[in-house]
mmCIF file of N, CA and C in Angstrom:
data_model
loop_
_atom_site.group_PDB
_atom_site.id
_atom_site.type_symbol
_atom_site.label_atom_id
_atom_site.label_comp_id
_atom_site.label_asym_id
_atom_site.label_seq_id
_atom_site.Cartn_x
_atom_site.Cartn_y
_atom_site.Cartn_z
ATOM 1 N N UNK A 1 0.853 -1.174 0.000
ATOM 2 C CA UNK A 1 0.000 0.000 0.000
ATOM 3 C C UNK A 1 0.897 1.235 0.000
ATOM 4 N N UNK A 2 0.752 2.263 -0.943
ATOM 5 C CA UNK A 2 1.125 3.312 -1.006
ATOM 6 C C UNK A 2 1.203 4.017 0.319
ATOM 7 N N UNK A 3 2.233 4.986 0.529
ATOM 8 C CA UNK A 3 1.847 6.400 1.865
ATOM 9 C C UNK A 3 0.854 7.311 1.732
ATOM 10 N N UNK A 4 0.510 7.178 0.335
ATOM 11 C CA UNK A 4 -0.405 7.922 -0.067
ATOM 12 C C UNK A 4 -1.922 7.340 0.451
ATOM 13 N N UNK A 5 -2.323 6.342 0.797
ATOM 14 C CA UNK A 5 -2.948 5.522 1.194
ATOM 15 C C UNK A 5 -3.219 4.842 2.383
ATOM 16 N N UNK A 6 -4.100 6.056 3.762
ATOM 17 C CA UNK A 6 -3.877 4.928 5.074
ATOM 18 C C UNK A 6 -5.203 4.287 5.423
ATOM 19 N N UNK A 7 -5.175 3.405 5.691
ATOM 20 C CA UNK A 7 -6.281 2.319 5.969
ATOM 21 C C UNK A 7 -6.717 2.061 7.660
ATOM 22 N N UNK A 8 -7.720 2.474 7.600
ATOM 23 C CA UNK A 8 -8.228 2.700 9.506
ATOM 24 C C UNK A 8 -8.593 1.522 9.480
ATOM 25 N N UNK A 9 -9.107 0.988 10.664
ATOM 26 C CA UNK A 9 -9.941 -0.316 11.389
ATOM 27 C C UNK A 9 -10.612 -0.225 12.864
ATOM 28 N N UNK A 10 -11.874 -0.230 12.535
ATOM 29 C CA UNK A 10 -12.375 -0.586 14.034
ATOM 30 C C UNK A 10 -12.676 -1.940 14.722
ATOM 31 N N UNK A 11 -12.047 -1.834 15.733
ATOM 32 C CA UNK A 11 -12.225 -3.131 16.519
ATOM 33 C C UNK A 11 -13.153 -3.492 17.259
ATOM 34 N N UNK A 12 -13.948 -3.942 17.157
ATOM 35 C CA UNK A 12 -15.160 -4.398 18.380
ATOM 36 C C UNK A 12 -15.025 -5.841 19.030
ATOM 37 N N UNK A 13 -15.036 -6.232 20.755
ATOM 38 C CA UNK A 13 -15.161 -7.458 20.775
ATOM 39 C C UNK A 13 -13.965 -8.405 20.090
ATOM 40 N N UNK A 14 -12.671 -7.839 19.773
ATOM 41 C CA UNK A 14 -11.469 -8.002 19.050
ATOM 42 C C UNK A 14 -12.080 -8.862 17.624
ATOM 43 N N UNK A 15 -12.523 -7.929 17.312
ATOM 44 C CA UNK A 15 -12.862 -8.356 15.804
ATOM 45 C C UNK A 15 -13.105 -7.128 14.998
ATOM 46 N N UNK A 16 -12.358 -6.837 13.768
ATOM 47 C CA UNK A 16 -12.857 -5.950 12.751
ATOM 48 C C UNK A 16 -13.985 -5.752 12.251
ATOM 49 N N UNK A 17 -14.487 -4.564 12.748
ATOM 50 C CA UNK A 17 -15.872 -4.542 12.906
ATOM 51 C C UNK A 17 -16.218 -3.371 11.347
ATOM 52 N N UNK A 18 -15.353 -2.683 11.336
ATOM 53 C CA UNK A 18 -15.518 -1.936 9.874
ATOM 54 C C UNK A 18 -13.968 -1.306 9.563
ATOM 55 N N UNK A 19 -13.675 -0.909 8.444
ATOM 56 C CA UNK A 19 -12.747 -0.342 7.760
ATOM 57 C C UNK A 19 -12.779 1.125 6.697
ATOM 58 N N UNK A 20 -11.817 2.189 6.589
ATOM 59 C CA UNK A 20 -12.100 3.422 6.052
ATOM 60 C C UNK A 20 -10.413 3.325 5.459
ATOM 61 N N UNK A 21 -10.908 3.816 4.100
ATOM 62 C CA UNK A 21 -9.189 4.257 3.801
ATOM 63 C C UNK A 21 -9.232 6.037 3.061
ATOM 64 N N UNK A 22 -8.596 6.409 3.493
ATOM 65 C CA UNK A 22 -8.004 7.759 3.249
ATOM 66 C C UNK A 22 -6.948 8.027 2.140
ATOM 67 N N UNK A 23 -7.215 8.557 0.886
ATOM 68 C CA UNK A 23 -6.310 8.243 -0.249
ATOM 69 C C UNK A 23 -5.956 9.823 -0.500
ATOM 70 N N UNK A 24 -4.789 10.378 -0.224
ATOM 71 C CA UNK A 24 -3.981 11.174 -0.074
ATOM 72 C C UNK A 24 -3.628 11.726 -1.610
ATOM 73 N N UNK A 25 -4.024 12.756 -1.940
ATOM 74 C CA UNK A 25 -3.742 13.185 -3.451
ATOM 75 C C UNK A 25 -2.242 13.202 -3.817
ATOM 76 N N UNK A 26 -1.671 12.759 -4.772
ATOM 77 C CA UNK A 26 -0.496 12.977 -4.972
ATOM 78 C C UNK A 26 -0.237 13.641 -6.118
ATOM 79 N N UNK A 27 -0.920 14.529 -6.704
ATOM 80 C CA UNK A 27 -1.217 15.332 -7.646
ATOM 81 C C UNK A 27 -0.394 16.399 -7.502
ATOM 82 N N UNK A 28 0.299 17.481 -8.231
ATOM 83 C CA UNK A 28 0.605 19.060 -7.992
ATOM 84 C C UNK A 28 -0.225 19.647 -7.256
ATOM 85 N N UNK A 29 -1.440 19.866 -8.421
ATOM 86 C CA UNK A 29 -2.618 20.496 -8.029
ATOM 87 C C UNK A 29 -3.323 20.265 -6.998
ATOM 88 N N UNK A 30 -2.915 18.914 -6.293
ATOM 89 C CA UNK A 30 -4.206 18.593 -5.216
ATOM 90 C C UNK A 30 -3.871 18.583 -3.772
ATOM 91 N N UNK A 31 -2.607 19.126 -3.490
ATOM 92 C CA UNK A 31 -2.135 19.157 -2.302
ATOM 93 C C UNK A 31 -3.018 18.876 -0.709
ATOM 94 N N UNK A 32 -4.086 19.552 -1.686
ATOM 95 C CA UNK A 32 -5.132 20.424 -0.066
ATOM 96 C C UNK A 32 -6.339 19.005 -0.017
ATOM 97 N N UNK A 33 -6.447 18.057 -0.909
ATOM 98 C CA UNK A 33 -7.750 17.247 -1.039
ATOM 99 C C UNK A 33 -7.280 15.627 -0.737
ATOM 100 N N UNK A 34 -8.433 15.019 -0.727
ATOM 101 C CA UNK A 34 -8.297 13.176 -0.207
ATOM 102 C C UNK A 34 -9.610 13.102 -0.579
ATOM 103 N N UNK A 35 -9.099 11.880 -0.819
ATOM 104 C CA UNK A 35 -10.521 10.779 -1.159
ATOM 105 C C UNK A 35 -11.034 9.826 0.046
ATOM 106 N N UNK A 36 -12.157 9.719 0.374
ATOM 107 C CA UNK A 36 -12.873 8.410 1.773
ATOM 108 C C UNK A 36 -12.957 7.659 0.566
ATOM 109 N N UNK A 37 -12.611 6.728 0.805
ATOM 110 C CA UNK A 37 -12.575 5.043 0.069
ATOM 111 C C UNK A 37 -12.914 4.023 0.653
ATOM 112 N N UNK A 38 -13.514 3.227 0.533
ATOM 113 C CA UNK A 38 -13.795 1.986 0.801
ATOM 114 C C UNK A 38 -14.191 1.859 2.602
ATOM 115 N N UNK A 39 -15.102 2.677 2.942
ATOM 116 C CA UNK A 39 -15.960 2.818 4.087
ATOM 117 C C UNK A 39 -16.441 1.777 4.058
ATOM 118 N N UNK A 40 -16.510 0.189 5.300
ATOM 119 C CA UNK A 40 -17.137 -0.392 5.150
ATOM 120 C C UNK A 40 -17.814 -1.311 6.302
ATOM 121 N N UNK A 41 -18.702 -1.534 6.737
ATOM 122 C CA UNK A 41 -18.970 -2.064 8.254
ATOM 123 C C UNK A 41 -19.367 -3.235 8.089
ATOM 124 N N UNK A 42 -19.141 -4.261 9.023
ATOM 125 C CA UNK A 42 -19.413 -5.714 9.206
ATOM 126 C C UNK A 42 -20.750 -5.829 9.302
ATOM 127 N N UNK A 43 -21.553 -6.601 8.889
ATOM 128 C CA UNK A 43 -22.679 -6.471 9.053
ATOM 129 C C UNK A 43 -22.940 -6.594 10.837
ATOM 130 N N UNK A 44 -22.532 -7.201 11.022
ATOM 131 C CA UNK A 44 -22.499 -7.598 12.558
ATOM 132 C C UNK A 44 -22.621 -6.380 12.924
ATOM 133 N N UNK A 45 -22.002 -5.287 12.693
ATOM 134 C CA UNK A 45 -21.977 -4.323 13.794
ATOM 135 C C UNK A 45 -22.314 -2.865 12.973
ATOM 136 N N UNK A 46 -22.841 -2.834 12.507
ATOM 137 C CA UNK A 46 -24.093 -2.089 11.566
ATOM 138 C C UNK A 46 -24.795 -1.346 12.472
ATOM 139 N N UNK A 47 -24.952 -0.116 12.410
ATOM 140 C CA UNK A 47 -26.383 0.933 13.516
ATOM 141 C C UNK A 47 -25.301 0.963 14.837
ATOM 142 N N UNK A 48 -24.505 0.786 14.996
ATOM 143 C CA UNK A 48 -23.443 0.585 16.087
ATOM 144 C C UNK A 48 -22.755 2.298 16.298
ATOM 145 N N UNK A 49 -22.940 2.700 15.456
ATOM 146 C CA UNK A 49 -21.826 4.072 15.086
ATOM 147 C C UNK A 49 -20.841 3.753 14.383
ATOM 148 N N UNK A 50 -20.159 2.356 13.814
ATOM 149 C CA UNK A 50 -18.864 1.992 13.894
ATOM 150 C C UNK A 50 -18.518 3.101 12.421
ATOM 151 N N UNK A 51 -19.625 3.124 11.252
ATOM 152 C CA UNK A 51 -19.051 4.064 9.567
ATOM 153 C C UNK A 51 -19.032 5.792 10.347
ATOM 154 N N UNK A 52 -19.924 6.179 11.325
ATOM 155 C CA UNK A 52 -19.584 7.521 11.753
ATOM 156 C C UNK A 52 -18.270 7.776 12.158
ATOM 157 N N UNK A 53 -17.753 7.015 13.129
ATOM 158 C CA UNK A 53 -16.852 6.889 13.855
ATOM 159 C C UNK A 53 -15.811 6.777 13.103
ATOM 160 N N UNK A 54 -15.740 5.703 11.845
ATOM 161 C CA UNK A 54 -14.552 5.755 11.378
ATOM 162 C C UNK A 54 -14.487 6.816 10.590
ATOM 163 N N UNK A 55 -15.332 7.828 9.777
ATOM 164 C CA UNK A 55 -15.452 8.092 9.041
ATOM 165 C C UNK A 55 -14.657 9.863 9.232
ATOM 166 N N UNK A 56 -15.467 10.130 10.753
ATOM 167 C CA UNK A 56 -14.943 10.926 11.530
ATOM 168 C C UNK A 56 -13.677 10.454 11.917
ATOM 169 N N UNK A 57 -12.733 9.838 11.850
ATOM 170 C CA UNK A 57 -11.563 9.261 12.503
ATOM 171 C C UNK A 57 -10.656 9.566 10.850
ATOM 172 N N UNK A 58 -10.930 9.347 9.817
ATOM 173 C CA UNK A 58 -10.369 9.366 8.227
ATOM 174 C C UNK A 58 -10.627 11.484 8.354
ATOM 175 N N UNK A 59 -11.372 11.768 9.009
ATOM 176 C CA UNK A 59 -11.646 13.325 8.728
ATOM 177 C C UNK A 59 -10.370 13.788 9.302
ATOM 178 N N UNK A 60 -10.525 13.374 10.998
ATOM 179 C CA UNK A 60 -8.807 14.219 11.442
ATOM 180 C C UNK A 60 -7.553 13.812 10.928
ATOM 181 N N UNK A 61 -7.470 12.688 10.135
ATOM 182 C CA UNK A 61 -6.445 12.420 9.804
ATOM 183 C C UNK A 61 -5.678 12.847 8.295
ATOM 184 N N UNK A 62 -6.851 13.721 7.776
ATOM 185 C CA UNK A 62 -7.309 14.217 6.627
ATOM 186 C C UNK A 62 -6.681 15.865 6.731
ATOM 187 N N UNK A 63 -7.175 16.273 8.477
ATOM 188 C CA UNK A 63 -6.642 17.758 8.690
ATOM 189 C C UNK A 63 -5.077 17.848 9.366
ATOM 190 N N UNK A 64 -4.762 16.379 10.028
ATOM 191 C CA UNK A 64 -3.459 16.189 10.625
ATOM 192 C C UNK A 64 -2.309 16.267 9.197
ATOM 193 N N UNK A 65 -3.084 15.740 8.179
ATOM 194 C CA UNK A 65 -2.164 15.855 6.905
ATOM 195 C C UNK A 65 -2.110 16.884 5.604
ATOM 196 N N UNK A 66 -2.951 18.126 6.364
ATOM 197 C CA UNK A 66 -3.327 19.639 5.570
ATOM 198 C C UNK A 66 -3.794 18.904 4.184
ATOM 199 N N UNK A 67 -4.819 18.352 4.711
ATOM 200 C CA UNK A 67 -5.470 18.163 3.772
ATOM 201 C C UNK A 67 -7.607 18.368 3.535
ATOM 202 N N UNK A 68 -7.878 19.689 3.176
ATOM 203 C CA UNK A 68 -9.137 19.936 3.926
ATOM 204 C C UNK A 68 -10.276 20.263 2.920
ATOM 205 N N UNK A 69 -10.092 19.484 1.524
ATOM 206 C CA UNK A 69 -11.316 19.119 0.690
ATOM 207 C C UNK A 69 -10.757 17.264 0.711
ATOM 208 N N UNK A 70 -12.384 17.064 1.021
ATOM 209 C CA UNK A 70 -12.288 15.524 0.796
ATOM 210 C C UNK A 70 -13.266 15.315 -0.046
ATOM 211 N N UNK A 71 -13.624 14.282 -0.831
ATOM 212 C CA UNK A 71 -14.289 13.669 -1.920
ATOM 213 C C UNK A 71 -14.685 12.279 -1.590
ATOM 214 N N UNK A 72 -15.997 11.825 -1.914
ATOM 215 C CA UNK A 72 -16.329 10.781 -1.865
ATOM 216 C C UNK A 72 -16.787 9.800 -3.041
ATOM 217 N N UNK A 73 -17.659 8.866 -3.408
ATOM 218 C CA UNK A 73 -18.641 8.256 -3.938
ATOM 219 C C UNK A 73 -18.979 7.077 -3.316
ATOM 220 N N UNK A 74 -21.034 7.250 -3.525
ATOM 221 C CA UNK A 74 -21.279 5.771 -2.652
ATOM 222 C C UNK A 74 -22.125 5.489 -3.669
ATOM 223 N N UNK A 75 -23.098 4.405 -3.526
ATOM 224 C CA UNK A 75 -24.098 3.965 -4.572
ATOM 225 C C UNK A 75 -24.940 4.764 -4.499
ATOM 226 N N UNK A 76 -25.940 5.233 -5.393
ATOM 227 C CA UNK A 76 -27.153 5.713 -5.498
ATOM 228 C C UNK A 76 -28.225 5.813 -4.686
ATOM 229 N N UNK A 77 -28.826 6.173 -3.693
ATOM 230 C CA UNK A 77 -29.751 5.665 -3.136
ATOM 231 C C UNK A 77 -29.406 4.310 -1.955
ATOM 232 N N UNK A 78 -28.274 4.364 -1.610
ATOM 233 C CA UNK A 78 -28.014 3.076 -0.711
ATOM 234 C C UNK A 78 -27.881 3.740 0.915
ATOM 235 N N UNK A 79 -27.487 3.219 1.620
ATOM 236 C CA UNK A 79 -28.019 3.725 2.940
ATOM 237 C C UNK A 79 -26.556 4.515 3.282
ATOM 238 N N UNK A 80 -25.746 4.135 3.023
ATOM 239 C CA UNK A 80 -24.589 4.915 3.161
ATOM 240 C C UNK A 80 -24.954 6.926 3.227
ATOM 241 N N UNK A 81 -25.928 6.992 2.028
ATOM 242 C CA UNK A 81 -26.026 8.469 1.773
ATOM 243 C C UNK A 81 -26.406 9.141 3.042
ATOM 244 N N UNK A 82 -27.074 8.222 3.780
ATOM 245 C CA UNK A 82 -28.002 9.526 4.791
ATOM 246 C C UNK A 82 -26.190 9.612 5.561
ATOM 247 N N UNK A 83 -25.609 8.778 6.267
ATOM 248 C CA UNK A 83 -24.520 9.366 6.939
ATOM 249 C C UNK A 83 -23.793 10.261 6.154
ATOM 250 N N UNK A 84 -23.324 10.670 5.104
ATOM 251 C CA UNK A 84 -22.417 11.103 4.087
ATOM 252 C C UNK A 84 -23.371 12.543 4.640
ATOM 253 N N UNK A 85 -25.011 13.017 4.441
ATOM 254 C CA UNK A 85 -25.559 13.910 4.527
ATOM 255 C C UNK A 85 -25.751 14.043 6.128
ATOM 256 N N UNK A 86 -25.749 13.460 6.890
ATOM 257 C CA UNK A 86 -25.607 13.893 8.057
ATOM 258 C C UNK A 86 -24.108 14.432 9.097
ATOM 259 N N UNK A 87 -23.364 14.126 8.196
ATOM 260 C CA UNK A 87 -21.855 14.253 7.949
ATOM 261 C C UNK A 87 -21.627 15.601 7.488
ATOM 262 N N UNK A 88 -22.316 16.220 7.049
ATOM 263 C CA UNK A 88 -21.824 17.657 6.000
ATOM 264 C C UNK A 88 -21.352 17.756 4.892
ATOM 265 N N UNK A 89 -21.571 16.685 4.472
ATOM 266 C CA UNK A 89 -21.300 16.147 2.711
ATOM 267 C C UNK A 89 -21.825 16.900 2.039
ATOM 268 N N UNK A 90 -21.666 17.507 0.774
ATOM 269 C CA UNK A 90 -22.768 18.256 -0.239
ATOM 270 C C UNK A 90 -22.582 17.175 -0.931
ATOM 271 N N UNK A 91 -23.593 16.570 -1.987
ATOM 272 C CA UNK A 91 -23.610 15.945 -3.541
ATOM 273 C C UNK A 91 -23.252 17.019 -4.421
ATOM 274 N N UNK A 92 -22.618 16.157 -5.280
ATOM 275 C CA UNK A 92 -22.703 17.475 -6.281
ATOM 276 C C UNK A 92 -23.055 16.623 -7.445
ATOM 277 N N UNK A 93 -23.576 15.606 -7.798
ATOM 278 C CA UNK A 93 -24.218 14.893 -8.925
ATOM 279 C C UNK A 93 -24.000 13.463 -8.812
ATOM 280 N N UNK A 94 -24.433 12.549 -9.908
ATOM 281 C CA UNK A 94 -24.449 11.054 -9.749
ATOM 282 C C UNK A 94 -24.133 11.199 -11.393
ATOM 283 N N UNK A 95 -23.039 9.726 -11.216
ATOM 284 C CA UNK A 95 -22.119 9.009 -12.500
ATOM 285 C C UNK A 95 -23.146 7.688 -12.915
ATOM 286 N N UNK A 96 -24.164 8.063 -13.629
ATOM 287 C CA UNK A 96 -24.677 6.683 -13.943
ATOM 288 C C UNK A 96 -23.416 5.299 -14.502
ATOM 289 N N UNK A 97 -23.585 3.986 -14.213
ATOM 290 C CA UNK A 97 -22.887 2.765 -14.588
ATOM 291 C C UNK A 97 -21.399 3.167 -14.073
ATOM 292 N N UNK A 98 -21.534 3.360 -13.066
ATOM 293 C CA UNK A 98 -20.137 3.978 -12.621
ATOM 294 C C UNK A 98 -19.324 2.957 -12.058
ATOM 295 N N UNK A 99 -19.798 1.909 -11.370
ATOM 296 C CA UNK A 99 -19.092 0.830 -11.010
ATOM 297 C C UNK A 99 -20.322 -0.648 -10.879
ATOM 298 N N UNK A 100 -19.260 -1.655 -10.896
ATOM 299 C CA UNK A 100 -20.431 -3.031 -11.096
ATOM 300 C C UNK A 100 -20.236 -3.452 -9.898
ATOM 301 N N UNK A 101 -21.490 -4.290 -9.555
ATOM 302 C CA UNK A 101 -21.674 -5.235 -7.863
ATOM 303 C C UNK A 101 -20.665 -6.443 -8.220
ATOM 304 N N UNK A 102 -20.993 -7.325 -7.275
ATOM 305 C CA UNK A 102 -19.973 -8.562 -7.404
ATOM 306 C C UNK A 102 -21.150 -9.535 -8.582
ATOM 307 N N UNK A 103 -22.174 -8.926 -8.800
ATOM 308 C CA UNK A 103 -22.976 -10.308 -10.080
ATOM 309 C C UNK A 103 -22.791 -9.311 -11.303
ATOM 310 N N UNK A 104 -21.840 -8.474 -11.469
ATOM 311 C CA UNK A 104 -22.025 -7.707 -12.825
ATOM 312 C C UNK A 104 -23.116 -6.681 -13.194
ATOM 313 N N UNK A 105 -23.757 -6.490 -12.245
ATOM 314 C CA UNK A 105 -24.898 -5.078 -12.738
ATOM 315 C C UNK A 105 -24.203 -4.079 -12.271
ATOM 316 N N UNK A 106 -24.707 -2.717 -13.049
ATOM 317 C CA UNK A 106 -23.723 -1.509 -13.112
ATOM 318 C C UNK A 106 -24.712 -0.712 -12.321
ATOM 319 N N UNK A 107 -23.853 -0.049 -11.468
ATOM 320 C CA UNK A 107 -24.428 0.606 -10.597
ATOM 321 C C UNK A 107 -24.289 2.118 -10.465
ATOM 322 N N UNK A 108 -25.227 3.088 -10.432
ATOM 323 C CA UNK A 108 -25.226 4.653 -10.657
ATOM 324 C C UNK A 108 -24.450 4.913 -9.345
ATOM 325 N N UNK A 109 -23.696 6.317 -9.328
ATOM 326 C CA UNK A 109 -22.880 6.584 -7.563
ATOM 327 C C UNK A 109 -23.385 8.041 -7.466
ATOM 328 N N UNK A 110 -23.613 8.579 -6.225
ATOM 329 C CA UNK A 110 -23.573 9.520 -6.000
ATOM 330 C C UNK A 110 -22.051 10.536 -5.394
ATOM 331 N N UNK A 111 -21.734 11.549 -5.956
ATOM 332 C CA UNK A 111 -20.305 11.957 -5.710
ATOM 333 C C UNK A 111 -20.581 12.969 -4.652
ATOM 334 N N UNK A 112 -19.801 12.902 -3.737
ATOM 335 C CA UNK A 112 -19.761 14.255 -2.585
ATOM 336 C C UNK A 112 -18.613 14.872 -2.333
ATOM 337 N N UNK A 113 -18.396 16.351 -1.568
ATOM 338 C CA UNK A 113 -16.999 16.706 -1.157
ATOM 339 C C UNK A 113 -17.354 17.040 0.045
ATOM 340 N N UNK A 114 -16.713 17.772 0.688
ATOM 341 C CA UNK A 114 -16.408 17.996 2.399
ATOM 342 C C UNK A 114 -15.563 19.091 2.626
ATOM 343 N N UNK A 115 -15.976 20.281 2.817
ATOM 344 C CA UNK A 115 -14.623 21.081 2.860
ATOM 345 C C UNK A 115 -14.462 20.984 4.628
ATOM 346 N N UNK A 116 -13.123 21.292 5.185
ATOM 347 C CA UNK A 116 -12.785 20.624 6.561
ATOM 348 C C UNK A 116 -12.846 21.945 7.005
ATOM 349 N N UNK A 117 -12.131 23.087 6.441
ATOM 350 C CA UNK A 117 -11.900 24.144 7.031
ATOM 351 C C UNK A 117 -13.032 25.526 7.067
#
């Protein structure tokens, strides 16, 4: 894994209960921005707080690394969105066929940013 790339974990009950990775622009231009990637909670421990928590945990680590536009994408309409909007996310549009599930159907995403500062 890249430096550009750090990967959180929450533990519950010593078990990985969800995961967040933080993808660090390595661009000229992008000094100030990061991507939330691959937010993801065990089902087990779902409604728990565990995607707030991490999600908020990928944010300070986002401002510890002067980095204070973040960017997202989740699926369309999937439950992920209400935290992203209760979070302070704006949308700023949806990528129809933007990525496929694990049976091959293409799935529309909704894109968000976050300014920190």
């Amino acid at each position: 894994m890249s430096e550009d790339v750090q990967l959180y974990a929450a533990i519950l009950d010593d078990k990985i209960a969800g995961t967040v990775q933080l993808h660090l622009s390595d661009k000229e231009n992008g000094q100030h921005r990061a991507e939330i990637a691959k937010l993801m909670t065990h089902p087990d421990a779902r409604r728990e707080g565990v995607a707030k928590s991490l999600l908020q945990h990928a944010e300070q680590a986002a401002i510890q690394a002067d980095r204070w536009l973040l960017l997202l994408d989740t699926e369309k309409d999937g439950p992920a969105n209400f935290l992203y909007l209760a979070e302070g996310y704006k949308s700023i549009g949806e990528i129809p066929a933007y990525s496929q599930d694990p049976f091959g159907e293409y799935k529309d995403v909704t894109v968000y940013y976050k300014h920190l500062k």
